[in-house]
Every structure is written in C-alpha cells, then in structure tokens.
PDB file of C-alpha atoms in Angstrom:
ATOM      1  CA  UNK E   1       3.245   0.767  -7.547  1.00  0.00           C
ATOM      2  CA  UNK E   2       2.567   1.419 -11.236  1.00  0.00           C
ATOM      3  CA  UNK E   3      -1.424   1.111 -11.194  1.00  0.00           C
ATOM      4  CA  UNK E   4      -4.534  -0.057  -9.479  1.00  0.00           C
ATOM      5  CA  UNK E   5      -4.271  -3.229  -7.164  1.00  0.00           C
ATOM      6  CA  UNK E   6      -5.185  -6.322  -9.114  1.00  0.00           C
ATOM      7  CA  UNK E   7      -8.494  -6.951  -7.192  1.00  0.00           C
ATOM      8  CA  UNK E   8      -9.819  -4.099  -8.948  1.00  0.00           C
ATOM      9  CA  UNK E   9      -9.679  -6.180 -11.893  1.00  0.00           C
ATOM     10  CA  UNK E  10     -12.104  -8.605 -10.132  1.00  0.00           C
ATOM     11  CA  UNK E  11     -14.488  -5.964  -9.733  1.00  0.00           C
ATOM     12  CA  UNK E  12     -14.080  -4.089 -13.407  1.00  0.00           C
ATOM     13  CA  UNK E  13     -12.616  -6.787 -15.659  1.00  0.00           C
ATOM     14  CA  UNK E  14      -9.473  -7.384 -17.083  1.00  0.00           C
ATOM     15  CA  UNK E  15      -7.847  -4.229 -18.927  1.00  0.00           C
ATOM     16  CA  UNK E  16      -9.984  -1.642 -17.406  1.00  0.00           C
ATOM     17  CA  UNK E  17      -7.182   0.366 -16.355  1.00  0.00           C
ATOM     18  CA  UNK E  18      -6.215   0.788 -20.566  1.00  0.00           C
ATOM     19  CA  UNK E  19      -3.808  -2.380 -20.556  1.00  0.00           C
ATOM     20  CA  UNK E  20      -4.417  -5.197 -22.403  1.00  0.00           C
ATOM     21  CA  UNK E  21      -3.144  -8.251 -20.052  1.00  0.00           C
ATOM     22  CA  UNK E  22      -3.885 -10.902 -22.601  1.00  0.00           C
ATOM     23  CA  UNK E  23      -2.602  -8.987 -25.269  1.00  0.00           C
ATOM     24  CA  UNK E  24      -6.009  -9.423 -27.291  1.00  0.00           C
ATOM     25  CA  UNK E  25      -6.371  -5.225 -27.688  1.00  0.00           C
ATOM     26  CA  UNK E  26      -9.711  -3.657 -26.919  1.00  0.00           C
ATOM     27  CA  UNK E  27      -9.079  -3.760 -22.878  1.00  0.00           C
ATOM     28  CA  UNK E  28     -10.090  -7.386 -22.537  1.00  0.00           C
ATOM     29  CA  UNK E  29      -7.420  -9.927 -20.871  1.00  0.00           C
ATOM     30  CA  UNK E  30      -7.753 -13.358 -20.991  1.00  0.00           C
ATOM     31  CA  UNK E  31     -11.124 -14.770 -19.171  1.00  0.00           C
ATOM     32  CA  UNK E  32     -10.756 -16.676 -15.981  1.00  0.00           C
ATOM     33  CA  UNK E  33     -11.602 -19.996 -15.945  1.00  0.00           C
ATOM     34  CA  UNK E  34     -12.777 -21.783 -12.825  1.00  0.00           C
ATOM     35  CA  UNK E  35     -11.973 -25.601 -11.919  1.00  0.00           C
ATOM     36  CA  UNK E  36     -15.660 -26.827 -12.431  1.00  0.00           C
ATOM     37  CA  UNK E  37     -15.824 -25.077 -16.400  1.00  0.00           C
ATOM     38  CA  UNK E  38     -13.548 -27.991 -17.649  1.00  0.00           C
ATOM     39  CA  UNK E  39     -15.900 -30.532 -16.582  1.00  0.00           C
ATOM     40  CA  UNK E  40     -19.031 -28.478 -17.694  1.00  0.00           C
ATOM     41  CA  UNK E  41     -17.192 -27.684 -20.771  1.00  0.00           C
ATOM     42  CA  UNK E  42     -16.753 -31.498 -21.528  1.00  0.00           C
ATOM     43  CA  UNK E  43     -20.220 -32.177 -21.224  1.00  0.00           C
ATOM     44  CA  UNK E  44     -21.516 -29.693 -23.119  1.00  0.00           C
ATOM     45  CA  UNK E  45     -19.089 -30.252 -25.897  1.00  0.00           C
ATOM     46  CA  UNK E  46     -19.945 -34.258 -25.970  1.00  0.00           C
ATOM     47  CA  UNK E  47     -23.497 -33.023 -25.897  1.00  0.00           C
ATOM     48  CA  UNK E  48     -23.359 -30.941 -28.889  1.00  0.00           C
ATOM     49  CA  UNK E  49     -20.971 -33.422 -30.943  1.00  0.00           C
ATOM     50  CA  UNK E  50     -22.928 -35.666 -33.330  1.00  0.00           C
ATOM     51  CA  UNK E  51     -20.402 -38.354 -32.638  1.00  0.00           C
ATOM     52  CA  UNK E  52     -18.381 -39.543 -29.536  1.00  0.00           C
ATOM     53  CA  UNK E  53     -14.837 -37.819 -29.405  1.00  0.00           C
ATOM     54  CA  UNK E  54     -11.788 -38.622 -27.515  1.00  0.00           C
ATOM     55  CA  UNK E  55      -9.711 -36.179 -24.907  1.00  0.00           C
ATOM     56  CA  UNK E  56      -7.859 -34.593 -27.545  1.00  0.00           C
ATOM     57  CA  UNK E  57     -10.714 -33.901 -29.802  1.00  0.00           C
ATOM     58  CA  UNK E  58     -12.562 -32.625 -26.386  1.00  0.00           C
ATOM     59  CA  UNK E  59      -9.757 -30.036 -26.198  1.00  0.00           C
ATOM     60  CA  UNK E  60      -9.805 -29.298 -29.872  1.00  0.00           C
ATOM     61  CA  UNK E  61     -13.590 -28.393 -29.580  1.00  0.00           C
ATOM     62  CA  UNK E  62     -13.487 -26.018 -26.539  1.00  0.00           C
ATOM     63  CA  UNK E  63     -10.207 -24.262 -28.009  1.00  0.00           C
ATOM     64  CA  UNK E  64     -12.205 -23.722 -31.332  1.00  0.00           C
ATOM     65  CA  UNK E  65     -15.467 -22.780 -29.307  1.00  0.00           C
ATOM     66  CA  UNK E  66     -13.489 -19.849 -27.614  1.00  0.00           C
ATOM     67  CA  UNK E  67     -11.563 -18.670 -30.468  1.00  0.00           C
ATOM     68  CA  UNK E  68      -8.404 -20.405 -29.125  1.00  0.00           C
ATOM     69  CA  UNK E  69      -8.728 -18.238 -26.189  1.00  0.00           C
ATOM     70  CA  UNK E  70      -9.171 -21.003 -23.977  1.00  0.00           C
ATOM     71  CA  UNK E  71      -7.453 -24.469 -24.505  1.00  0.00           C
ATOM     72  CA  UNK E  72      -7.421 -26.587 -21.589  1.00  0.00           C
ATOM     73  CA  UNK E  73      -4.455 -28.931 -20.962  1.00  0.00           C
ATOM     74  CA  UNK E  74      -4.622 -32.926 -21.254  1.00  0.00           C
ATOM     75  CA  UNK E  75      -3.676 -32.806 -17.407  1.00  0.00           C
ATOM     76  CA  UNK E  76      -7.276 -31.107 -16.702  1.00  0.00           C
ATOM     77  CA  UNK E  77      -9.359 -32.810 -19.457  1.00  0.00           C
ATOM     78  CA  UNK E  78      -8.364 -36.517 -19.051  1.00  0.00           C
ATOM     79  CA  UNK E  79      -9.003 -36.427 -15.064  1.00  0.00           C
ATOM     80  CA  UNK E  80     -12.145 -34.852 -15.592  1.00  0.00           C
ATOM     81  CA  UNK E  81     -13.247 -37.580 -17.907  1.00  0.00           C
ATOM     82  CA  UNK E  82     -12.286 -40.292 -15.865  1.00  0.00           C
ATOM     83  CA  UNK E  83     -14.454 -38.385 -13.367  1.00  0.00           C
ATOM     84  CA  UNK E  84     -17.104 -38.184 -15.182  1.00  0.00           C
ATOM     85  CA  UNK E  85     -17.026 -41.744 -16.527  1.00  0.00           C
ATOM     86  CA  UNK E  86     -16.850 -42.594 -12.537  1.00  0.00           C
ATOM     87  CA  UNK E  87     -20.191 -40.282 -12.136  1.00  0.00           C
ATOM     88  CA  UNK E  88     -22.088 -42.092 -14.865  1.00  0.00           C
ATOM     89  CA  UNK E  89     -22.334 -39.323 -17.069  1.00  0.00           C
ATOM     90  CA  UNK E  90     -19.806 -40.263 -19.712  1.00  0.00           C
ATOM     91  CA  UNK E  91     -18.654 -43.768 -21.261  1.00  0.00           C
ATOM     92  CA  UNK E  92     -16.461 -45.521 -23.505  1.00  0.00           C
ATOM     93  CA  UNK E  93     -17.898 -45.360 -27.015  1.00  0.00           C
ATOM     94  CA  UNK E  94     -18.330 -48.536 -29.294  1.00  0.00           C
ATOM     95  CA  UNK E  95     -15.993 -47.424 -31.597  1.00  0.00           C
ATOM     96  CA  UNK E  96     -12.287 -48.951 -31.778  1.00  0.00           C
ATOM     97  CA  UNK E  97     -10.478 -45.681 -30.486  1.00  0.00           C
ATOM     98  CA  UNK E  98     -10.803 -44.422 -27.102  1.00  0.00           C
ATOM     99  CA  UNK E  99     -13.605 -42.080 -27.536  1.00  0.00           C
ATOM    100  CA  UNK E 100     -16.488 -41.267 -24.975  1.00  0.00           C
ATOM    101  CA  UNK E 101     -19.875 -40.371 -25.306  1.00  0.00           C
ATOM    102  CA  UNK E 102     -22.644 -39.083 -22.739  1.00  0.00           C
ATOM    103  CA  UNK E 103     -24.714 -41.354 -21.136  1.00  0.00           C
ATOM    104  CA  UNK E 104     -28.507 -41.179 -21.172  1.00  0.00           C
ATOM    105  CA  UNK E 105     -27.850 -39.891 -17.215  1.00  0.00           C
ATOM    106  CA  UNK E 106     -25.483 -37.310 -18.743  1.00  0.00           C
ATOM    107  CA  UNK E 107     -27.484 -36.346 -21.498  1.00  0.00           C
ATOM    108  CA  UNK E 108     -30.365 -35.799 -18.871  1.00  0.00           C
ATOM    109  CA  UNK E 109     -27.729 -33.930 -16.795  1.00  0.00           C
ATOM    110  CA  UNK E 110     -26.880 -31.449 -19.461  1.00  0.00           C
ATOM    111  CA  UNK E 111     -30.131 -31.036 -20.431  1.00  0.00           C
ATOM    112  CA  UNK E 112     -31.351 -30.422 -16.957  1.00  0.00           C
ATOM    113  CA  UNK E 113     -28.734 -27.616 -16.356  1.00  0.00           C
ATOM    114  CA  UNK E 114     -28.748 -25.509 -19.289  1.00  0.00           C
ATOM    115  CA  UNK E 115     -27.608 -22.274 -17.400  1.00  0.00           C
ATOM    116  CA  UNK E 116     -24.605 -24.111 -16.144  1.00  0.00           C
ATOM    117  CA  UNK E 117     -23.751 -25.032 -19.978  1.00  0.00           C
ATOM    118  CA  UNK E 118     -23.967 -21.650 -21.478  1.00  0.00           C
ATOM    119  CA  UNK E 119     -22.400 -20.156 -18.233  1.00  0.00           C
ATOM    120  CA  UNK E 120     -19.177 -21.779 -19.019  1.00  0.00           C
ATOM    121  CA  UNK E 121     -18.855 -20.317 -22.563  1.00  0.00           C
ATOM    122  CA  UNK E 122     -19.776 -16.628 -21.255  1.00  0.00           C
ATOM    123  CA  UNK E 123     -16.769 -15.460 -20.520  1.00  0.00           C
ATOM    124  CA  UNK E 124     -15.459 -15.607 -24.044  1.00  0.00           C
ATOM    125  CA  UNK E 125     -18.559 -14.367 -25.628  1.00  0.00           C
ATOM    126  CA  UNK E 126     -17.520 -11.507 -27.736  1.00  0.00           C
ATOM    127  CA  UNK E 127     -18.930  -8.238 -25.863  1.00  0.00           C
ATOM    128  CA  UNK E 128     -20.245  -5.054 -28.059  1.00  0.00           C
ATOM    129  CA  UNK E 129     -17.913  -2.340 -28.681  1.00  0.00           C
ATOM    130  CA  UNK E 130     -19.071   0.025 -25.716  1.00  0.00           C
ATOM    131  CA  UNK E 131     -16.433   2.755 -25.828  1.00  0.00           C
ATOM    132  CA  UNK E 132     -18.048   4.709 -23.163  1.00  0.00           C
ATOM    133  CA  UNK E 133     -17.641   1.952 -20.746  1.00  0.00           C
ATOM    134  CA  UNK E 134     -14.624   1.075 -21.743  1.00  0.00           C
ATOM    135  CA  UNK E 135     -12.985   4.778 -21.172  1.00  0.00           C
ATOM    136  CA  UNK E 136     -14.939   4.877 -17.783  1.00  0.00           C
ATOM    137  CA  UNK E 137     -13.102   1.929 -16.460  1.00  0.00           C
ATOM    138  CA  UNK E 138      -9.953   3.412 -17.680  1.00  0.00           C
ATOM    139  CA  UNK E 139     -10.732   6.869 -15.745  1.00  0.00           C
ATOM    140  CA  UNK E 140     -11.605   4.423 -12.709  1.00  0.00           C
ATOM    141  CA  UNK E 141      -8.383   2.730 -12.985  1.00  0.00           C
ATOM    142  CA  UNK E 142      -6.397   5.589 -13.367  1.00  0.00           C
ATOM    143  CA  UNK E 143      -7.858   7.458 -10.740  1.00  0.00           C
ATOM    144  CA  UNK E 144      -7.110   4.269  -8.438  1.00  0.00           C
ATOM    145  CA  UNK E 145      -3.840   4.124  -9.410  1.00  0.00           C
ATOM    146  CA  UNK E 146      -3.396   7.771  -8.493  1.00  0.00           C
ATOM    147  CA  UNK E 147      -5.138   7.059  -5.062  1.00  0.00           C
ATOM    148  CA  UNK E 148      -2.562   4.070  -4.053  1.00  0.00           C
ATOM    149  CA  UNK E 149       0.416   6.099  -5.329  1.00  0.00           C
ATOM    150  CA  UNK E 150      -0.510   9.021  -2.785  1.00  0.00           C
ATOM    151  CA  UNK E 151      -1.685   6.594  -0.048  1.00  0.00           C
ATOM    152  CA  UNK E 152       1.571   4.562  -0.411  1.00  0.00           C
ATOM    153  CA  UNK E 153       4.335   7.503  -1.246  1.00  0.00           C
ATOM    154  CA  UNK E 154       2.707  10.699  -0.343  1.00  0.00           C
ATOM    155  CA  UNK E 155       3.538  12.903   2.713  1.00  0.00           C
ATOM    156  CA  UNK E 156       0.974  12.972   5.443  1.00  0.00           C
ATOM    157  CA  UNK E 157      -0.241  16.314   4.253  1.00  0.00           C
ATOM    158  CA  UNK E 158      -0.587  15.024   0.401  1.00  0.00           C
ATOM    159  CA  UNK E 159      -2.726  12.395   1.761  1.00  0.00           C
ATOM    160  CA  UNK E 160      -4.731  14.788   3.999  1.00  0.00           C
ATOM    161  CA  UNK E 161      -5.546  16.890   0.887  1.00  0.00           C
ATOM    162  CA  UNK E 162      -6.104  13.840  -1.119  1.00  0.00           C
ATOM    163  CA  UNK E 163      -8.848  12.682   1.479  1.00  0.00           C
ATOM    164  CA  UNK E 164     -10.593  16.105   1.025  1.00  0.00           C
ATOM    165  CA  UNK E 165     -10.604  15.814  -2.847  1.00  0.00           C
ATOM    166  CA  UNK E 166     -12.007  12.410  -2.338  1.00  0.00           C
ATOM    167  CA  UNK E 167     -14.703  13.229  -0.169  1.00  0.00           C
ATOM    168  CA  UNK E 168     -15.227  16.260  -2.425  1.00  0.00           C
ATOM    169  CA  UNK E 169     -15.473  13.947  -5.109  1.00  0.00           C
ATOM    170  CA  UNK E 170     -17.578  11.308  -3.689  1.00  0.00           C
ATOM    171  CA  UNK E 171     -20.198  14.101  -2.606  1.00  0.00           C
ATOM    172  CA  UNK E 172     -20.283  15.216  -6.220  1.00  0.00           C
ATOM    173  CA  UNK E 173     -20.909  11.872  -7.806  1.00  0.00           C
ATOM    174  CA  UNK E 174     -23.915  11.252  -5.214  1.00  0.00           C
ATOM    175  CA  UNK E 175     -25.328  14.927  -6.505  1.00  0.00           C
ATOM    176  CA  UNK E 176     -24.844  13.937 -10.264  1.00  0.00           C
ATOM    177  CA  UNK E 177     -26.969  10.525  -9.366  1.00  0.00           C
ATOM    178  CA  UNK E 178     -29.657  12.922  -7.496  1.00  0.00           C
ATOM    179  CA  UNK E 179     -30.011  14.557 -10.417  1.00  0.00           C
ATOM    180  CA  UNK E 180     -32.932  13.513 -12.306  1.00  0.00           C
ATOM    181  CA  UNK E 181     -32.209  11.658 -16.053  1.00  0.00           C
ATOM    182  CA  UNK E 182     -32.718  15.086 -17.629  1.00  0.00           C
ATOM    183  CA  UNK E 183     -30.162  16.796 -15.225  1.00  0.00           C
ATOM    184  CA  UNK E 184     -32.387  18.667 -13.003  1.00  0.00           C
ATOM    185  CA  UNK E 185     -32.341  18.191  -9.179  1.00  0.00           C
ATOM    186  CA  UNK E 186     -35.639  17.210  -7.348  1.00  0.00           C
ATOM    187  CA  UNK E 187     -35.192  20.135  -5.227  1.00  0.00           C
ATOM    188  CA  UNK E 188     -35.398  22.278  -8.496  1.00  0.00           C
ATOM    189  CA  UNK E 189     -39.331  21.422  -8.946  1.00  0.00           C
ATOM    190  CA  UNK E 190     -41.719  23.936  -7.623  1.00  0.00           C
ATOM    191  CA  UNK E 191     -44.192  22.743  -5.179  1.00  0.00           C
ATOM    192  CA  UNK E 192     -47.813  22.838  -6.101  1.00  0.00           C
TER     193      UNK E 192
END
C-alpha cells in the first residue's frame, strides 16, 4: 500500500495526502458529481439564461460555470432534458432550432429550491487558500498511510508498539483540546 485508504478522501477531501488527483494543484482534485446534479444544473442554467438553449449550449454553460472542471456528457444531458420535459419542467422553445426553456412550473420549481440550485455549484467554488488546513490534512493523510502500512505489513511486535503510540497520541490530542484557547488547562485555575 502506498498511502491512506481511499475512504479517507471522503472525510478530508481529495488530495488530503499531498497529492493532487485532478492535476489541478493545491491539493484539490476533481469534485464528485452526483447523479441528480445534472438535473439541477440544467434547471439552473435554463433559469439564468436569457434565451432558450439546446443541449450542447447547456453542456457548454455548465463547463463555463465550473471553469472547465465539469463538462457533462451528451449521454447524461439529453436524457435528463427528456426527463425534465416529461415532468413538465422544460418545454421545446418556439424557435426553429431544438432548444428548450423552462415552463412556468419549471421556473417556480427553481425559485422554490434555491438551496438545491446553489448546492450543485458549491463543489466547484474556489476555496480560499488555507495553507494551515492543507498542511493539517496532509499530515493526517501521511499519518494514516503509516498506520495502514504498519497494520498490513508490520510484525506483531510493531503493531503492538503502534497501538501504544496511537493511544498516547489520542490522549495527548484530547489533552490539547482540554486546554483553553490560551493554552491553560482548566485544572490550572485556582479555586476561589
């Protein structure tokens, strides 16, 4: 094993171990897109557009809004548009080309669900450059990688010593939290 298990990325985000899976640098990889996100993105793009759009334009608009990080495939966009038509949320536009627009019901849906529309773009929002948080995540990732290595390839004696080290580390971390923000322990206050 060359590092921490993949499930840790779900807890700490992509690139927490110092690598950058998406190649974008800064410890950020490509955000995960859930199945329902294409639906919400299409609705929001159509809601903010001044004119009807065809599927290709919707794809381009999503890519533009995410700085090219997310460009859904036609195989996910066109069937979703068809589903939205079946639900009565979008309709063919009266233009000569194959374009769609929100229906009155679709506009009402988008306006009644602003959190859903905002949430679809949230994974692509620029995060402030927080070097301390990034460093913390990297150390966590490296530590977990070492734990996994000892657990999978260490001798019984090494695993036993690792358990002692981890127990001591856990106690010290909780002790750190027990200290007040100014670094004083609640036990260090004198009773009046």
